[in-house]
Short mmCIF file of C-alpha atoms in Angstrom, two decimals:
data_model
loop_
_atom_site.label_atom_id
_atom_site.label_comp_id
_atom_site.label_asym_id
_atom_site.label_seq_id
_atom_site.Cartn_x
_atom_site.Cartn_y
_atom_site.Cartn_z
CA ASP A 12 0.46 0.00 -0.28
CA PHE A 13 3.36 1.92 0.79
CA PHE A 14 4.64 1.96 -2.78
CA VAL A 15 0.99 2.40 -4.28
CA MET A 16 0.24 5.56 -2.61
CA MET A 17 3.80 6.87 -3.25
CA PHE A 18 3.54 6.16 -7.10
CA ARG A 19 -0.05 7.66 -7.20
CA SER A 20 1.78 10.54 -5.05
CA SER A 21 4.78 11.01 -7.76
CA LEU A 22 2.58 10.36 -11.00
CA LEU A 23 -0.12 13.31 -9.53
CA LEU A 24 2.68 14.83 -9.36
CA CYS A 25 4.14 14.41 -12.16
CA ILE A 26 0.90 15.60 -13.87
CA PHE A 27 0.81 19.15 -11.85
CA SER A 28 4.28 19.50 -13.39
CA ASN A 29 3.41 19.69 -16.47
CA ILE A 30 -0.16 21.83 -16.26
CA THR A 31 1.91 24.15 -14.80
CA ALA A 32 4.56 24.15 -17.52
CA SER A 33 2.13 23.28 -20.39
CA PHE A 34 -0.05 26.70 -18.92
CA ALA A 35 3.16 29.32 -17.82
CA PHE A 36 5.02 28.26 -21.62
CA SER A 37 0.95 29.54 -23.11
CA VAL A 38 1.26 32.53 -21.18
CA MET A 39 4.84 32.89 -21.68
CA SER A 40 4.13 32.35 -25.55
CA GLU A 41 0.94 34.49 -25.94
CA PRO A 42 1.73 37.09 -28.31
CA THR A 43 1.37 40.95 -27.48
CA PHE A 44 -2.26 42.27 -27.77
CA PHE A 45 -1.97 45.78 -31.10
CA ALA A 46 2.11 44.53 -30.77
CA GLU A 47 2.09 46.42 -34.53
CA THR A 48 0.47 48.11 -37.08
CA LYS A 49 2.38 48.60 -40.73
CA ALA A 50 -0.29 51.71 -41.35
CA ALA A 51 1.64 53.10 -38.69
CA GLY A 52 5.07 55.17 -40.46
CA THR A 53 6.65 55.44 -36.93
CA THR A 54 6.50 53.07 -34.33
CA VAL A 55 7.68 54.87 -31.10
CA GLU A 56 9.34 52.43 -28.70
CA VAL A 57 9.42 53.74 -25.37
CA ASP A 58 11.11 52.22 -22.18
CA PHE A 59 12.79 53.41 -19.05
CA GLY A 60 15.93 51.34 -18.74
CA ASP A 61 14.83 47.59 -18.72
CA LYS A 62 14.21 46.69 -22.55
CA THR A 63 11.94 42.96 -21.13
CA ALA A 64 9.53 44.95 -18.85
CA PRO A 65 6.29 44.49 -20.44
CA LYS A 66 4.20 47.57 -22.73
CA LYS A 67 0.79 47.65 -20.97
CA HIS A 68 -0.06 50.20 -23.10
CA ALA A 69 -0.62 51.61 -27.04
CA ILE A 70 -1.20 55.35 -27.64
CA ALA A 71 -1.66 56.02 -31.53
CA TYR A 72 -2.21 60.01 -32.76
CA TRP A 73 -1.22 60.97 -36.15
CA SER A 74 2.49 62.38 -36.63
CA ILE A 75 2.26 65.91 -34.56
CA ARG A 76 2.50 67.45 -31.54
CA GLY A 77 -1.66 67.73 -30.99
CA LEU A 78 -3.66 65.62 -28.95
CA GLY A 79 -0.92 62.95 -28.80
CA ALA A 80 2.18 64.74 -26.76
CA PRO A 81 0.03 65.43 -23.52
CA LEU A 82 -0.20 62.01 -23.71
CA THR A 83 3.32 61.31 -24.18
CA MET A 84 4.04 63.36 -22.35
CA MET A 85 1.53 61.61 -19.49
CA MET A 86 3.58 58.27 -19.98
CA CYS A 87 6.94 59.65 -20.34
CA ALA A 88 6.29 61.65 -17.04
CA ALA A 89 4.97 57.67 -15.30
CA LYS A 90 8.33 56.56 -16.61
CA ALA A 91 5.30 54.19 -18.02
CA PRO A 92 7.34 51.72 -20.50
CA PHE A 93 4.28 51.73 -23.95
CA THR A 94 4.29 51.46 -27.90
CA LEU A 95 3.73 55.10 -29.63
CA PHE A 96 2.05 55.12 -33.54
CA LEU A 97 2.10 57.24 -35.44
CA TYR A 98 0.51 57.77 -38.84
CA ASP A 99 1.47 60.60 -41.19
CA LEU A 100 -0.70 62.08 -43.20
CA VAL A 101 0.95 62.83 -46.40
CA GLU A 102 0.45 64.57 -50.73
CA LYS A 103 -2.40 62.59 -52.55
CA GLY A 104 -1.71 64.49 -56.75
CA GLU A 105 -1.54 68.41 -56.79
CA ASP A 106 -3.94 68.82 -54.51
CA GLY A 107 -4.96 66.22 -51.86
CA TRP A 108 -4.17 64.65 -49.03
CA GLN A 109 -3.93 60.12 -48.14
CA SER A 110 -3.01 58.09 -45.53
CA ASP A 111 -3.07 54.32 -44.71
CA TYR A 112 -4.31 55.38 -41.97
CA PHE A 113 -7.49 56.00 -44.22
CA THR A 114 -7.65 52.56 -44.77
CA ALA A 115 -6.56 51.26 -42.19
CA LYS A 116 -9.54 52.32 -40.70
CA GLY A 117 -11.90 49.86 -41.47
CA ASP A 118 -9.68 46.87 -40.80
CA TYR A 119 -9.72 48.39 -37.14
CA ILE A 120 -13.10 48.57 -36.51
CA LYS A 121 -13.85 45.16 -37.84
CA GLU A 122 -11.28 43.82 -36.30
CA HIS A 123 -12.03 45.08 -32.57
CA LYS A 124 -15.40 45.78 -33.09
CA GLN A 125 -14.93 49.03 -31.75
CA ALA A 126 -16.99 51.30 -33.77
CA LEU A 127 -16.32 55.01 -31.94
CA TRP A 128 -12.37 53.90 -33.34
CA ASN A 129 -10.98 57.23 -34.37
CA LEU A 130 -7.10 59.31 -33.34
CA PRO A 131 -6.34 59.00 -31.33
CA PHE A 132 -6.86 55.68 -29.67
CA CYS A 133 -5.57 53.65 -26.97
CA VAL A 134 -4.67 49.98 -27.14
CA ASP A 135 -4.98 48.24 -23.16
CA ARG A 136 -2.80 45.20 -23.90
CA GLU A 137 -3.91 43.85 -20.24
CA ASN A 138 -7.40 43.36 -20.69
CA LYS A 139 -6.91 43.64 -24.61
CA ARG A 140 -9.12 46.48 -25.32
CA VAL A 141 -9.03 49.75 -27.52
CA ILE A 142 -9.80 52.40 -25.74
CA CYS A 143 -11.20 55.38 -27.96
CA GLN A 144 -12.03 59.76 -27.85
CA THR A 145 -10.01 61.41 -25.71
CA ASN A 146 -11.06 62.55 -22.33
CA ALA A 147 -11.71 58.79 -22.07
CA ILE A 148 -8.00 58.38 -23.04
CA PHE A 149 -7.17 60.11 -20.67
CA SER A 150 -8.92 58.91 -17.74
CA HIS A 151 -8.07 55.62 -18.32
CA LEU A 152 -3.69 56.83 -18.41
CA GLY A 153 -4.49 58.37 -16.11
CA LYS A 154 -5.95 56.70 -13.40
CA SER A 155 -3.21 53.77 -14.92
CA CYS A 156 0.24 56.19 -14.07
CA GLY A 157 -1.39 57.42 -10.72
CA MET A 158 -2.68 60.58 -11.95
CA PHE A 159 -6.17 60.71 -11.48
CA GLY A 160 -6.39 62.49 -8.57
CA ASP A 161 -6.42 60.70 -5.21
CA ASP A 162 -9.82 60.23 -3.78
CA GLU A 163 -13.27 60.58 -6.19
CA SER A 164 -12.78 64.48 -5.14
CA SER A 165 -10.01 65.51 -6.60
CA ALA A 166 -10.92 63.35 -9.58
CA SER A 167 -13.98 64.81 -9.62
CA GLU A 168 -11.92 67.68 -10.28
CA CYS A 169 -9.69 66.20 -13.49
CA GLU A 170 -13.16 65.26 -14.87
CA GLN A 171 -14.11 68.78 -14.65
CA LEU A 172 -10.72 69.73 -16.71
CA LEU A 173 -10.26 67.61 -19.42
CA PRO A 174 -13.55 68.88 -20.82
CA GLU A 175 -12.97 72.11 -20.37
CA ILE A 176 -9.50 72.22 -21.77
CA TYR A 177 -10.77 70.22 -25.05
CA ASP A 178 -13.39 73.92 -25.78
CA LEU A 179 -9.72 75.57 -25.40
CA ARG A 180 -8.41 73.53 -27.71
CA ASP A 181 -11.35 73.81 -29.91
CA VAL A 182 -10.69 77.65 -30.36
CA MET A 183 -6.78 76.76 -31.24
CA MET A 184 -8.15 73.68 -33.84
CA GLY A 185 -10.99 76.87 -35.44
CA PHE A 186 -7.90 79.23 -36.17
CA VAL A 187 -5.57 75.95 -37.20
CA TYR A 188 -8.88 74.51 -39.82
CA LYS A 189 -11.71 76.38 -40.50
CA PRO A 190 -11.91 78.19 -43.67
CA ASN A 191 -12.22 81.69 -43.20
CA PRO A 192 -10.60 81.65 -40.08
CA SER A 193 -10.80 85.02 -36.97
CA GLU A 194 -7.04 87.13 -37.20
CA ALA A 195 -4.77 85.49 -33.97
CA THR A 196 -4.96 88.56 -32.73
CA ALA A 197 -9.09 87.68 -32.32
CA VAL A 198 -8.14 84.04 -31.58
CA ILE A 199 -6.29 85.00 -28.47
CA ALA A 200 -8.56 87.33 -27.11
CA SER A 201 -11.69 84.27 -27.60
CA ALA A 202 -8.38 81.89 -25.57
CA LYS A 203 -8.59 84.33 -22.95
CA ASN A 204 -12.12 83.52 -22.25
CA TYR A 205 -10.65 80.63 -20.85
CA LEU A 206 -7.77 81.04 -19.62
CA THR A 207 -9.20 83.67 -17.05
CA LYS A 208 -11.08 80.66 -15.47
CA PHE A 209 -7.51 78.79 -15.53
CA GLU A 210 -6.59 81.11 -13.82
CA ALA A 211 -8.89 81.42 -10.83
CA TRP A 212 -8.73 77.54 -10.50
CA LEU A 213 -5.48 78.15 -9.55
CA GLU A 214 -5.46 80.83 -7.17
CA ASN A 215 -8.15 78.80 -6.33
CA GLN A 216 -5.35 75.65 -5.51
CA ALA A 217 -3.45 78.06 -4.13
CA ASP A 218 -5.51 79.51 -1.30
CA LYS A 219 -6.40 75.76 -1.29
CA MET A 220 -2.86 74.34 -0.39
CA GLN A 221 -1.93 77.67 1.43
CA LYS A 222 0.64 78.78 -1.35
CA GLY A 223 2.27 82.21 0.39
CA GLU A 224 3.45 84.61 -1.70
CA GLY A 225 5.58 83.85 -4.60
CA GLU A 226 4.80 80.45 -4.17
CA LYS A 227 3.99 78.42 -7.69
CA VAL A 228 0.79 76.33 -7.95
CA VAL A 229 2.13 73.85 -10.86
CA HIS A 230 0.37 71.27 -10.70
CA LEU A 231 -4.03 71.97 -11.36
CA VAL A 232 -5.04 69.08 -8.56
CA ASN A 233 -3.64 69.49 -4.86
CA GLY A 234 -0.09 69.37 -5.96
CA LYS A 235 0.17 67.48 -7.77
CA PHE A 236 0.36 65.60 -11.19
CA SER A 237 -2.53 64.32 -12.92
CA ALA A 238 -3.74 64.26 -16.46
CA PRO A 239 -4.90 67.83 -17.31
CA ASP A 240 -2.03 68.94 -16.04
CA PHE A 241 0.04 67.83 -19.55
CA HIS A 242 -3.71 68.85 -22.04
CA LEU A 243 -3.05 72.16 -20.67
CA PHE A 244 0.22 72.46 -20.72
CA GLU A 245 0.57 71.71 -24.21
CA MET A 246 -2.29 74.00 -25.15
CA LEU A 247 -0.12 76.60 -23.80
CA ASP A 248 2.19 75.47 -25.54
CA GLN A 249 0.40 76.29 -28.65
CA PHE A 250 -1.24 79.55 -27.59
CA GLU A 251 2.34 81.31 -27.10
CA ALA A 252 3.41 81.08 -29.89
CA VAL A 253 0.65 82.71 -31.83
CA ALA A 254 0.89 84.91 -29.64
CA LYS A 255 4.58 86.07 -29.85
CA GLU A 256 3.43 85.58 -34.43
CA CYS A 257 0.67 88.74 -33.29
CA GLY A 258 2.76 89.91 -30.63
CA GLU A 259 -0.35 89.75 -28.03
CA ASP A 260 0.77 89.34 -24.22
CA LEU A 261 -1.16 85.58 -23.55
CA TYR A 262 -0.45 85.75 -20.11
CA ALA A 263 -1.55 89.18 -19.61
CA ASP A 264 -3.46 89.15 -16.23
CA CYS A 265 -3.18 85.72 -15.98
CA SER A 266 0.36 85.51 -13.88
CA ARG A 267 -0.39 81.92 -12.07
CA LEU A 268 -0.97 80.18 -15.20
CA LYS A 269 2.30 82.03 -16.40
CA GLU A 270 4.01 80.05 -13.16
CA PHE A 271 2.01 76.36 -13.90
CA LYS A 272 3.82 76.92 -17.37
CA GLU A 273 7.32 78.03 -16.48
CA GLY A 274 7.04 75.90 -13.16
CA PHE A 275 5.66 72.43 -14.54
CA ALA A 276 8.50 73.24 -17.65
CA ALA A 277 10.99 72.79 -15.30
CA LEU A 278 9.73 69.67 -12.99
CA PRO A 279 12.38 66.63 -13.28
CA GLU A 280 9.91 64.33 -14.34
CA ASN A 281 8.94 66.07 -17.34
CA GLN A 282 12.49 66.34 -19.00
CA PHE A 283 12.34 63.47 -20.70
CA TYR A 284 9.84 63.71 -22.96
CA LEU A 285 10.86 67.44 -23.00
CA ASP A 286 14.52 67.09 -25.17
CA SER A 287 13.51 64.11 -26.64
CA TRP A 288 12.08 64.15 -30.49
CA LEU A 289 8.89 63.82 -30.12
CA HIS A 290 8.48 67.41 -28.34
CA LYS A 291 10.64 69.44 -30.24
CA ASP A 292 11.02 67.86 -33.78
CA LEU A 293 7.41 66.83 -34.20
CA PRO A 294 5.22 70.03 -35.15
CA PHE A 295 1.77 71.82 -33.64
CA ASN A 296 -0.70 70.39 -36.00
CA ASN A 297 -1.60 68.17 -39.45
CA THR A 298 0.20 69.39 -42.67
CA VAL A 299 -3.79 70.71 -43.77
CA GLY A 300 -3.56 73.19 -41.48
CA ARG A 301 -2.95 77.06 -41.77
CA PHE A 302 -0.28 76.72 -38.62
CA GLY A 303 1.83 74.48 -36.84
CA GLY A 304 2.21 71.70 -39.88
CA LEU A 305 5.69 72.27 -39.71
CA PRO A 306 7.93 72.15 -36.44
CA GLY A 307 9.25 76.50 -35.97
CA PRO A 308 6.21 76.79 -35.79
CA LYS A 309 5.61 77.42 -39.62
CA ALA A 310 2.53 76.65 -42.23
CA TYR A 311 3.34 73.24 -44.26
CA VAL A 312 3.35 73.76 -48.00
CA HIS A 313 1.32 71.71 -50.91
CA GLY A 314 3.68 69.88 -52.81
CA GLU A 315 7.04 72.06 -51.13
CA SER A 316 7.41 71.17 -47.40
CA ALA A 317 7.63 67.33 -47.78
CA LYS A 318 11.38 67.68 -47.88
CA ASP A 319 11.08 69.39 -44.02
CA ALA A 320 8.51 66.37 -42.77
CA THR A 321 11.73 64.72 -41.57
CA TRP A 322 9.99 63.44 -38.83
CA ARG A 323 8.06 60.89 -41.11
CA GLY A 324 8.11 57.56 -42.07
CA LYS A 325 10.96 56.26 -39.18
CA GLY A 326 9.83 52.96 -38.89
CA VAL A 327 10.13 50.43 -35.77
CA VAL A 328 12.64 53.83 -33.91
CA GLU A 329 13.59 53.38 -29.98
CA LEU A 330 13.64 55.77 -27.44
CA SER A 331 14.81 56.20 -23.78
CA PRO A 332 16.23 58.04 -21.56
#
């Protein structure tokens, strides 16, 4: 009986070991969800020293800064490894435009059952799903990075700020892409309607945190990184460029906002992104716009500027501190 019992125990142990090994192999060999896409002109694999660390998320956008910049900047500040897919918009004929993204989009929708597909989109590789709509992505990545408030109240503040910043962005987008735009001075005047709100918000934050005279407020929510910080920073960068072009003072009567912009740019967590080609070499906006279609910012001229678009079609590149 003893030997029979030992034999059965050995047999069960062997079976269990084989099952465990098979499961481990299947997990290890499981392909990464949305690991690549041929439609992207550039794929940037971002890591922070450990190239074997899993990249739980991928972000996809046009090969410009735009809405992709604040999402990318947030991931870099959090030191969260990720993949960045950049889609090129290139010239077609004498006055047209084309992109491999347009061709791929229909296949993406069918394959991933995501009817709301648009740029930007975020790939949640752990849960095998694709998230669309900008503020939903800010919310998802903000929570993943620990940058969406510490409690229900501060998370609610993030949720309020994100659409308000998007409304500010709409002012810029009207100037960049719509026909018969307002003059630059009028655009800055329209932006001031929102900037004064953010100025008051920052003043309230200063009171809340009992900031003394001369102490800067460099975050929008409770003195800590949050998703709205990054989008407001990017939009201020664009509006600064427009204001400079037309000789306006963007921060007249908005000293707190100026301190936020300068202070946020100086934070150690943001230096990797701000020093990278993703910030320095990508244009603000797409090539079809009248402002910021080239770095500088300068306007992209169809039939002339393709030679200057050196950020396109880089293939697969790696980026790390």
